[in-house]
C-alpha positions as a printed Julia matrix, in Angstrom:
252×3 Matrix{Float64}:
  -2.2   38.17  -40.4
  -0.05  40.28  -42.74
  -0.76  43.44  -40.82
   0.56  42.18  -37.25
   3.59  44.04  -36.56
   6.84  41.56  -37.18
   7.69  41.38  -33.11
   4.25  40.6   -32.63
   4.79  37.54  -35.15
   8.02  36.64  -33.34
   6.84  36.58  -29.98
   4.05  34.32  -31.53
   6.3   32.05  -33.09
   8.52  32.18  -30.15
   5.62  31.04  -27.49
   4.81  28.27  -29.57
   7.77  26.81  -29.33
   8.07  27.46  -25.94
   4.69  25.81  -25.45
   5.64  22.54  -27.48
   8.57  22.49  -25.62
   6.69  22.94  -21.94
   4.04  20.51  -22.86
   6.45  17.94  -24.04
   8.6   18.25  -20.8
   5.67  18.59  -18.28
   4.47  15.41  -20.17
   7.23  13.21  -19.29
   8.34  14.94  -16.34
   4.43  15.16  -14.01
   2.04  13.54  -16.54
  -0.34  16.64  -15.96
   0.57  18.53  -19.47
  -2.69  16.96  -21.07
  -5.44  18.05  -17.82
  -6.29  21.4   -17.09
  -3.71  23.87  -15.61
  -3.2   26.71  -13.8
  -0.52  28.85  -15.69
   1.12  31.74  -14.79
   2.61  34.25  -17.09
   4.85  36.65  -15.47
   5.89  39.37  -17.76
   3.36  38.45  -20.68
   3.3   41.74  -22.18
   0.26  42.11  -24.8
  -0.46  38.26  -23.69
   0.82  36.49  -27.02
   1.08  32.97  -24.91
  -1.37  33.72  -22.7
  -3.88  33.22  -25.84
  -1.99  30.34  -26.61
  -2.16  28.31  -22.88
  -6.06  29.6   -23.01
  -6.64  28.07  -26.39
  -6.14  25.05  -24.9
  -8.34  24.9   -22.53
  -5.82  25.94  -19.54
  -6.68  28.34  -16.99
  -4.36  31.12  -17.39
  -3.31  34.38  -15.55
  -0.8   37.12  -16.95
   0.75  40.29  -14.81
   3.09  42.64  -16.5
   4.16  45.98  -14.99
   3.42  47.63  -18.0
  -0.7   49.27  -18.14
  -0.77  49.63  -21.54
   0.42  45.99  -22.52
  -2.05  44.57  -19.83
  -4.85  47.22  -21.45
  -4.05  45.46  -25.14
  -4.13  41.95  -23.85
  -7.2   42.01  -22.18
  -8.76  43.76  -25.36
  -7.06  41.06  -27.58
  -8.31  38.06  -25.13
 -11.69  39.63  -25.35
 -11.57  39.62  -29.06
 -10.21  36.1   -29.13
 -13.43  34.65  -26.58
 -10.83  33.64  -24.46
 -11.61  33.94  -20.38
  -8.14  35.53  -19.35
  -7.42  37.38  -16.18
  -4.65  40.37  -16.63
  -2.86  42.06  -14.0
  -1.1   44.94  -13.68
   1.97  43.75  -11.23
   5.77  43.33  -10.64
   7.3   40.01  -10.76
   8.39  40.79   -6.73
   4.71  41.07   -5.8
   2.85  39.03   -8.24
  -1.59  39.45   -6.94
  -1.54  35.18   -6.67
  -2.3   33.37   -3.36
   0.22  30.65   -2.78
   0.48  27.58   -4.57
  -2.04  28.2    -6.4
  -0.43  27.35   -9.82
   0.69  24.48  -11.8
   3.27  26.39  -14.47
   5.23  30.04  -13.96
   6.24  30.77  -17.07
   8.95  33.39  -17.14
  10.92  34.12  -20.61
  13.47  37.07  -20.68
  12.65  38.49  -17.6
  14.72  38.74  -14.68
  18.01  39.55  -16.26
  15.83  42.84  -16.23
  14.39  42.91  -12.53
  17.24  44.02  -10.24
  15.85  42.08   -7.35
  15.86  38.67   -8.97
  16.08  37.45   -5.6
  12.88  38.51   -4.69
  11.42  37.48   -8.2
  12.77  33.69   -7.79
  11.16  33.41   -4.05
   7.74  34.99   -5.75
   7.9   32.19   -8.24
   8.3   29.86   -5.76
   6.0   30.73   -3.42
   2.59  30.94   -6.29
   3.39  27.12   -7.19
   1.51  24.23   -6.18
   3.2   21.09   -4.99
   4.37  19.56   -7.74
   4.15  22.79   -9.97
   7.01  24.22  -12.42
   8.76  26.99  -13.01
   9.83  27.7   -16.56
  11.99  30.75  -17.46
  14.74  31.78  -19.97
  17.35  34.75  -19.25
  20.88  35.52  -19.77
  23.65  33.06  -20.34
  27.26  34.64  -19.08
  29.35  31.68  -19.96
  28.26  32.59  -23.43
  30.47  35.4   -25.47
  26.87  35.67  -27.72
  24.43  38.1   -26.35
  21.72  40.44  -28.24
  21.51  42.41  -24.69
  23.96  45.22  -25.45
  25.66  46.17  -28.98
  29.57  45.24  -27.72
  31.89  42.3   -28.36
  31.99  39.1   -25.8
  29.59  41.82  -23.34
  28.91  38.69  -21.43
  32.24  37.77  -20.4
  32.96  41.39  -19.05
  33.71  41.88  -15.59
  30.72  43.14  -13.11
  31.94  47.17  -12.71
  32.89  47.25  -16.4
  29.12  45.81  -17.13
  27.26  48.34  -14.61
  29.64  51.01  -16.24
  28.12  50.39  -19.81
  24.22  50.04  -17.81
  25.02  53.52  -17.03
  25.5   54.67  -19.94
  22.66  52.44  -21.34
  20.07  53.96  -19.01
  21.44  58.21  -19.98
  23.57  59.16  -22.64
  23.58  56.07  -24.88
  21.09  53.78  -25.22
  22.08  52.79  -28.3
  24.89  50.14  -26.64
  21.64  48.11  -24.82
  19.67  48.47  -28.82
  17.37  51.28  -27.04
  16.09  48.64  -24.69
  13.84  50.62  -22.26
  15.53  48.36  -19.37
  18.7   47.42  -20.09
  19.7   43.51  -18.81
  21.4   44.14  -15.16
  21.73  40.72  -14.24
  23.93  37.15  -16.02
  23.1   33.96  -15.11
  24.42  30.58  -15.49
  21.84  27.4   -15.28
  24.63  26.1   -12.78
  23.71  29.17  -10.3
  20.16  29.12  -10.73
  20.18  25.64  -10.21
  22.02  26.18   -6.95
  19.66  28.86   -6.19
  16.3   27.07   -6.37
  18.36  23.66   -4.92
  17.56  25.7    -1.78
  14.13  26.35   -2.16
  13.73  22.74   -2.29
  13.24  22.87   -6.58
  14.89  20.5    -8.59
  16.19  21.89  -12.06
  16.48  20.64  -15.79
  18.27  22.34  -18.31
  18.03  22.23  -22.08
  19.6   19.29  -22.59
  17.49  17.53  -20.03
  14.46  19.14  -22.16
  15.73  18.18  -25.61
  13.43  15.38  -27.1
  15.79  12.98  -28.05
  13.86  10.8   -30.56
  12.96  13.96  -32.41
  16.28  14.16  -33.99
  18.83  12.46  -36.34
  20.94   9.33  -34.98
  24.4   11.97  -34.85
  22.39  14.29  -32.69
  20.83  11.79  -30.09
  24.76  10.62  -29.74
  25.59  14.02  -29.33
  23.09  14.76  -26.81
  23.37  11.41  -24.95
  27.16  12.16  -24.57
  26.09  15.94  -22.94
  24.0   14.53  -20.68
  26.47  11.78  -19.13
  29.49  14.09  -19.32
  29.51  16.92  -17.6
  32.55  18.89  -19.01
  31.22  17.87  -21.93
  27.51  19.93  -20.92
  29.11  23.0   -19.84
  30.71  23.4   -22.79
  27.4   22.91  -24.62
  26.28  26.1   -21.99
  29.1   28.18  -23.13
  27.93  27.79  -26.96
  24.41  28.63  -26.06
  23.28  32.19  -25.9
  20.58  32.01  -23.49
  19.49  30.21  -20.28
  17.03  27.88  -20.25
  15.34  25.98  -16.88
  12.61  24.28  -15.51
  12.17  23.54  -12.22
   9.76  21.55  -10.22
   8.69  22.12   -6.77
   8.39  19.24   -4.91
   4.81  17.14   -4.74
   5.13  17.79   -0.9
């Protein structure tokens, strides 16, 4: 649609890849990508992948803090036919009983959410045996950030970072690219890992994800070499701007 506003086309483009991506992994990972699911989008905003889980047939539920972006999805799922149920709701207190979904999809969110803590544990607790969480957030081993307008942001120390949130958040917001929340939070896949390790989740990162038979004979070396060396994968992290994870919760 020509008139859709350009982030709206992003974010479209964006969850279908994210989707492919999902699918494919839940595929070889649990088998269950094909059946009906439960999906959770936490942080969906005007509900761009909602539409595109309930298009396929999956039961799907979106919360965003936000009123107006819940008010827009539900008017846009109504105008698509497509049964979706919207909440307004923070990430900490998300209106789902427990384990009562298969996927928690989470992009770009808790590097915003200064509890993340408390967002993780929520994430947790709304999955089903055998469920996954999939989110993307900050990368600091990365010196490549679009999170704040300054040189190698990622790599600055904690008080120097909450110095520039500061100044983000009153007298220029121009440094975080007007962002209405500035990120407060880096991550690394290693310490997320660690983190759901103890809520019993086990974690994959990108290069577990990466299809290998989908590329060129160079890149499956490549990728076959990241996986079985492990300086060699966290110097793949470094070069990576973001954070990418899924995590399944075990079947019992």
């Amino acid at each position: 649609d020509p008139a859709q506003p350009i982030d709206e086309r992003g974010a479209r483009h964006a969850a279908q890849d994210r989707l492919a991506v999902i699918a494919a992994v839940l595929d070889r990972a649990t088998g269950r990508s094909a059946s009906p699911l439960q999906v959770a989008d936490v942080g969906c905003g005007t509900g761009v992948q909602c539409r595109l889980w309930a298009a396929r047939g999956h039961q799907v539920h979106g919360a965003d803090i936000n009123k107006a972006f819940i008010a827009l999805a539900r008017k846009r799922a109504r105008e698509a036919g497509l049964g979706i149920a919207f909440d307004v709701a923070s990430a900490t207190a998300l209106p789902w009983p427990d384990r009562s979904m298969d996927l928690c999809i989470v992009p770009e969110l808790i590097e915003h959410v200064a509890d993340w803590r408390g967002c993780l544990a929520a994430f947790v607790r709304i999955l089903k045996p055998g469920g996954a969480l999939y989110l993307t957030t900050s990368n600091m081993l990365c010196p490549v950030q679009d999170e704040f307008d300054l040189p190698l942001y990622s790599w600055y120390p904690g008080f120097v970072k909450r110095h520039y949130e500061d100044l983000a958040c009153t007298s220029r917001p121009d440094l975080a690219c007007y962002a209405p929340q500035p990120a407060v939070n880096w991550f690394t896949w290693y310490g997320l890992r660690n983190h759901l390790a103890r809520h019993g989740l086990t974690s994959l990162d990108r290069f577990d994800m990466l299809e290998a038979c989908a590329r060129g004979p160079a890149a499956r070396a490549a990728l076959r070499l990241v996986r079985v060396l492990p300086p060699l994968r966290f110097c793949a992290h470094v070069a990576t701007p973001n954070t990418t994870l899924l995590a399944i919760k075990p079947a019992s």
